Short mmCIF file of N, CA and C in Angstrom, two decimals:
data_model
loop_
_atom_site.label_atom_id
_atom_site.label_comp_id
_atom_site.label_asym_id
_atom_site.label_seq_id
_atom_site.Cartn_x
_atom_site.Cartn_y
_atom_site.Cartn_z
N UNK A 342 3.23 -18.03 8.33
CA UNK A 342 4.40 -17.30 7.88
C UNK A 342 5.05 -16.68 9.12
N UNK A 343 6.31 -16.90 9.23
CA UNK A 343 7.03 -16.38 10.39
C UNK A 343 7.57 -14.99 10.16
N UNK A 344 8.39 -14.57 11.09
CA UNK A 344 8.97 -13.24 11.04
C UNK A 344 9.85 -13.05 9.81
N UNK A 345 10.62 -14.07 9.46
CA UNK A 345 11.50 -13.98 8.29
C UNK A 345 10.68 -13.78 7.02
N UNK A 346 9.59 -14.52 6.86
CA UNK A 346 8.74 -14.36 5.69
C UNK A 346 8.11 -12.98 5.63
N UNK A 347 7.70 -12.48 6.80
CA UNK A 347 7.11 -11.14 6.86
C UNK A 347 8.12 -10.09 6.41
N UNK A 348 9.35 -10.19 6.90
CA UNK A 348 10.39 -9.21 6.53
C UNK A 348 10.70 -9.30 5.05
N UNK A 349 10.71 -10.51 4.49
CA UNK A 349 10.96 -10.67 3.05
C UNK A 349 9.85 -10.01 2.23
N UNK A 350 8.60 -10.20 2.64
CA UNK A 350 7.48 -9.60 1.92
C UNK A 350 7.55 -8.08 2.00
N UNK A 351 7.87 -7.54 3.16
CA UNK A 351 7.98 -6.09 3.31
C UNK A 351 9.12 -5.53 2.45
N UNK A 352 10.27 -6.20 2.46
CA UNK A 352 11.40 -5.76 1.64
C UNK A 352 11.05 -5.82 0.15
N UNK A 353 10.38 -6.89 -0.27
CA UNK A 353 9.97 -7.02 -1.67
C UNK A 353 8.95 -5.94 -2.03
N UNK A 354 8.07 -5.60 -1.11
CA UNK A 354 7.07 -4.56 -1.35
C UNK A 354 7.73 -3.20 -1.52
N UNK A 355 8.71 -2.90 -0.70
CA UNK A 355 9.42 -1.63 -0.81
C UNK A 355 10.16 -1.56 -2.14
N UNK A 356 10.82 -2.67 -2.51
CA UNK A 356 11.53 -2.70 -3.79
C UNK A 356 10.56 -2.53 -4.96
N UNK A 357 9.41 -3.19 -4.90
CA UNK A 357 8.41 -3.06 -5.96
C UNK A 357 7.88 -1.63 -6.04
N UNK A 358 7.64 -1.01 -4.91
CA UNK A 358 7.16 0.37 -4.89
C UNK A 358 8.17 1.30 -5.54
N UNK A 359 9.43 1.15 -5.17
CA UNK A 359 10.47 2.00 -5.76
C UNK A 359 10.59 1.76 -7.26
N UNK A 360 10.50 0.50 -7.68
CA UNK A 360 10.58 0.18 -9.10
C UNK A 360 9.42 0.82 -9.86
N UNK A 361 8.22 0.69 -9.34
CA UNK A 361 7.05 1.24 -10.03
C UNK A 361 7.11 2.76 -10.14
N UNK A 362 7.51 3.42 -9.07
CA UNK A 362 7.50 4.89 -9.06
C UNK A 362 8.70 5.46 -9.82
N UNK A 363 9.89 4.93 -9.56
CA UNK A 363 11.10 5.55 -10.11
C UNK A 363 11.45 5.10 -11.52
N UNK A 364 11.27 3.82 -11.83
CA UNK A 364 11.70 3.31 -13.13
C UNK A 364 10.56 3.21 -14.14
N UNK A 365 9.39 2.77 -13.70
CA UNK A 365 8.29 2.56 -14.63
C UNK A 365 7.38 3.78 -14.71
N UNK A 366 7.56 4.73 -13.81
CA UNK A 366 6.81 6.00 -13.78
C UNK A 366 5.30 5.81 -13.63
N UNK A 367 4.92 4.90 -12.74
CA UNK A 367 3.52 4.74 -12.39
C UNK A 367 3.20 5.76 -11.31
N UNK A 368 2.02 6.34 -11.34
CA UNK A 368 1.63 7.35 -10.35
C UNK A 368 1.78 6.75 -8.94
N UNK A 369 2.29 7.53 -7.98
CA UNK A 369 2.54 7.00 -6.64
C UNK A 369 1.32 6.40 -5.94
N UNK A 370 0.14 6.98 -6.11
CA UNK A 370 -1.06 6.43 -5.46
C UNK A 370 -1.42 5.08 -6.06
N UNK A 371 -1.34 4.97 -7.36
CA UNK A 371 -1.61 3.69 -8.01
C UNK A 371 -0.56 2.66 -7.60
N UNK A 372 0.69 3.09 -7.50
CA UNK A 372 1.76 2.19 -7.06
C UNK A 372 1.52 1.69 -5.64
N UNK A 373 1.10 2.58 -4.76
CA UNK A 373 0.80 2.17 -3.39
C UNK A 373 -0.31 1.13 -3.35
N UNK A 374 -1.33 1.33 -4.16
CA UNK A 374 -2.43 0.37 -4.21
C UNK A 374 -1.95 -0.99 -4.73
N UNK A 375 -1.17 -0.98 -5.79
CA UNK A 375 -0.64 -2.24 -6.35
C UNK A 375 0.21 -2.97 -5.32
N UNK A 376 1.08 -2.24 -4.64
CA UNK A 376 1.96 -2.85 -3.65
C UNK A 376 1.17 -3.34 -2.44
N UNK A 377 0.14 -2.61 -2.05
CA UNK A 377 -0.69 -3.04 -0.92
C UNK A 377 -1.41 -4.35 -1.24
N UNK A 378 -1.92 -4.48 -2.46
CA UNK A 378 -2.57 -5.72 -2.87
C UNK A 378 -1.54 -6.86 -2.91
N UNK A 379 -0.38 -6.58 -3.47
CA UNK A 379 0.71 -7.56 -3.54
C UNK A 379 1.08 -8.06 -2.15
N UNK A 380 1.30 -7.14 -1.22
CA UNK A 380 1.70 -7.52 0.14
C UNK A 380 0.58 -8.26 0.86
N UNK A 381 -0.64 -7.79 0.73
CA UNK A 381 -1.77 -8.44 1.39
C UNK A 381 -1.97 -9.87 0.94
N UNK A 382 -1.84 -10.09 -0.36
CA UNK A 382 -2.02 -11.45 -0.87
C UNK A 382 -0.87 -12.35 -0.45
N UNK A 383 0.36 -11.83 -0.47
CA UNK A 383 1.49 -12.65 -0.05
C UNK A 383 1.48 -12.94 1.45
N UNK A 384 0.90 -12.04 2.22
CA UNK A 384 0.80 -12.25 3.66
C UNK A 384 -0.43 -13.07 4.03
N UNK A 385 -1.10 -13.60 3.02
CA UNK A 385 -2.21 -14.54 3.17
C UNK A 385 -3.44 -13.94 3.86
N UNK A 386 -3.74 -12.67 3.55
CA UNK A 386 -4.97 -12.07 4.05
C UNK A 386 -6.16 -12.46 3.17
N UNK A 387 -5.90 -12.93 1.97
CA UNK A 387 -6.96 -13.25 1.03
C UNK A 387 -7.41 -11.97 0.32
N UNK A 388 -8.16 -12.15 -0.75
CA UNK A 388 -8.58 -10.99 -1.54
C UNK A 388 -9.50 -10.06 -0.75
N UNK A 389 -10.50 -10.63 -0.09
CA UNK A 389 -11.46 -9.80 0.66
C UNK A 389 -10.78 -9.11 1.84
N UNK A 390 -9.95 -9.84 2.57
CA UNK A 390 -9.25 -9.26 3.71
C UNK A 390 -8.28 -8.17 3.30
N UNK A 391 -7.60 -8.38 2.18
CA UNK A 391 -6.66 -7.38 1.68
C UNK A 391 -7.39 -6.09 1.32
N UNK A 392 -8.49 -6.21 0.59
CA UNK A 392 -9.24 -5.02 0.19
C UNK A 392 -9.86 -4.31 1.39
N UNK A 393 -10.28 -5.06 2.39
CA UNK A 393 -10.81 -4.44 3.61
C UNK A 393 -9.73 -3.64 4.33
N UNK A 394 -8.54 -4.19 4.42
CA UNK A 394 -7.44 -3.49 5.09
C UNK A 394 -7.03 -2.23 4.31
N UNK A 395 -6.98 -2.34 3.00
CA UNK A 395 -6.63 -1.17 2.17
C UNK A 395 -7.69 -0.09 2.34
N UNK A 396 -8.96 -0.48 2.29
CA UNK A 396 -10.06 0.47 2.46
C UNK A 396 -9.99 1.15 3.82
N UNK A 397 -9.74 0.38 4.86
CA UNK A 397 -9.64 0.96 6.20
C UNK A 397 -8.46 1.92 6.30
N UNK A 398 -7.34 1.57 5.69
CA UNK A 398 -6.16 2.44 5.74
C UNK A 398 -6.38 3.76 5.01
N UNK A 399 -6.89 3.68 3.78
CA UNK A 399 -7.13 4.90 3.02
C UNK A 399 -8.22 5.75 3.66
N UNK A 400 -9.26 5.11 4.18
CA UNK A 400 -10.34 5.85 4.81
C UNK A 400 -9.84 6.58 6.06
N UNK A 401 -9.01 5.92 6.84
CA UNK A 401 -8.45 6.56 8.03
C UNK A 401 -7.58 7.75 7.67
N UNK A 402 -6.80 7.61 6.62
CA UNK A 402 -5.94 8.71 6.17
C UNK A 402 -6.78 9.88 5.69
N UNK A 403 -7.81 9.60 4.92
CA UNK A 403 -8.67 10.68 4.41
C UNK A 403 -9.42 11.38 5.53
N UNK A 404 -9.80 10.63 6.56
CA UNK A 404 -10.49 11.25 7.70
C UNK A 404 -9.57 12.20 8.44
N UNK A 405 -8.27 11.89 8.48
CA UNK A 405 -7.31 12.77 9.14
C UNK A 405 -6.99 13.99 8.30
N UNK A 406 -6.99 13.84 6.98
CA UNK A 406 -6.63 14.94 6.09
C UNK A 406 -7.78 15.90 5.87
N UNK A 407 -9.00 15.40 5.79
CA UNK A 407 -10.16 16.21 5.43
C UNK A 407 -10.37 17.43 6.36
N UNK A 408 -10.31 17.29 7.68
CA UNK A 408 -10.52 18.49 8.51
C UNK A 408 -9.45 19.56 8.30
N UNK A 409 -8.22 19.15 8.11
CA UNK A 409 -7.15 20.12 7.88
C UNK A 409 -7.32 20.80 6.54
N UNK A 410 -7.78 20.05 5.54
CA UNK A 410 -7.96 20.60 4.19
C UNK A 410 -9.10 21.61 4.16
N UNK A 411 -10.13 21.42 4.95
CA UNK A 411 -11.25 22.35 4.93
C UNK A 411 -10.88 23.68 5.57
N UNK A 412 -9.85 23.72 6.39
CA UNK A 412 -9.41 24.97 7.00
C UNK A 412 -8.61 25.84 6.05
N UNK A 413 -8.08 25.26 5.01
CA UNK A 413 -7.23 26.02 4.07
C UNK A 413 -8.05 26.70 3.03
#
């Protein structure tokens, strides 16, 4: 998949995210997960690769948030 295909998948993912959150009223975290799976599969990461990338992304975010949250 070239650059054009990548940009199309990203644009479709953003549109899907907006549709899920604004029109269908799906919770934003669930919408992000759905869109991440959608994008990962379309970008040909495969099911296992997609879930590994999602896990790594969420884990990294939680590691950054947790120390700040414990100070509050």
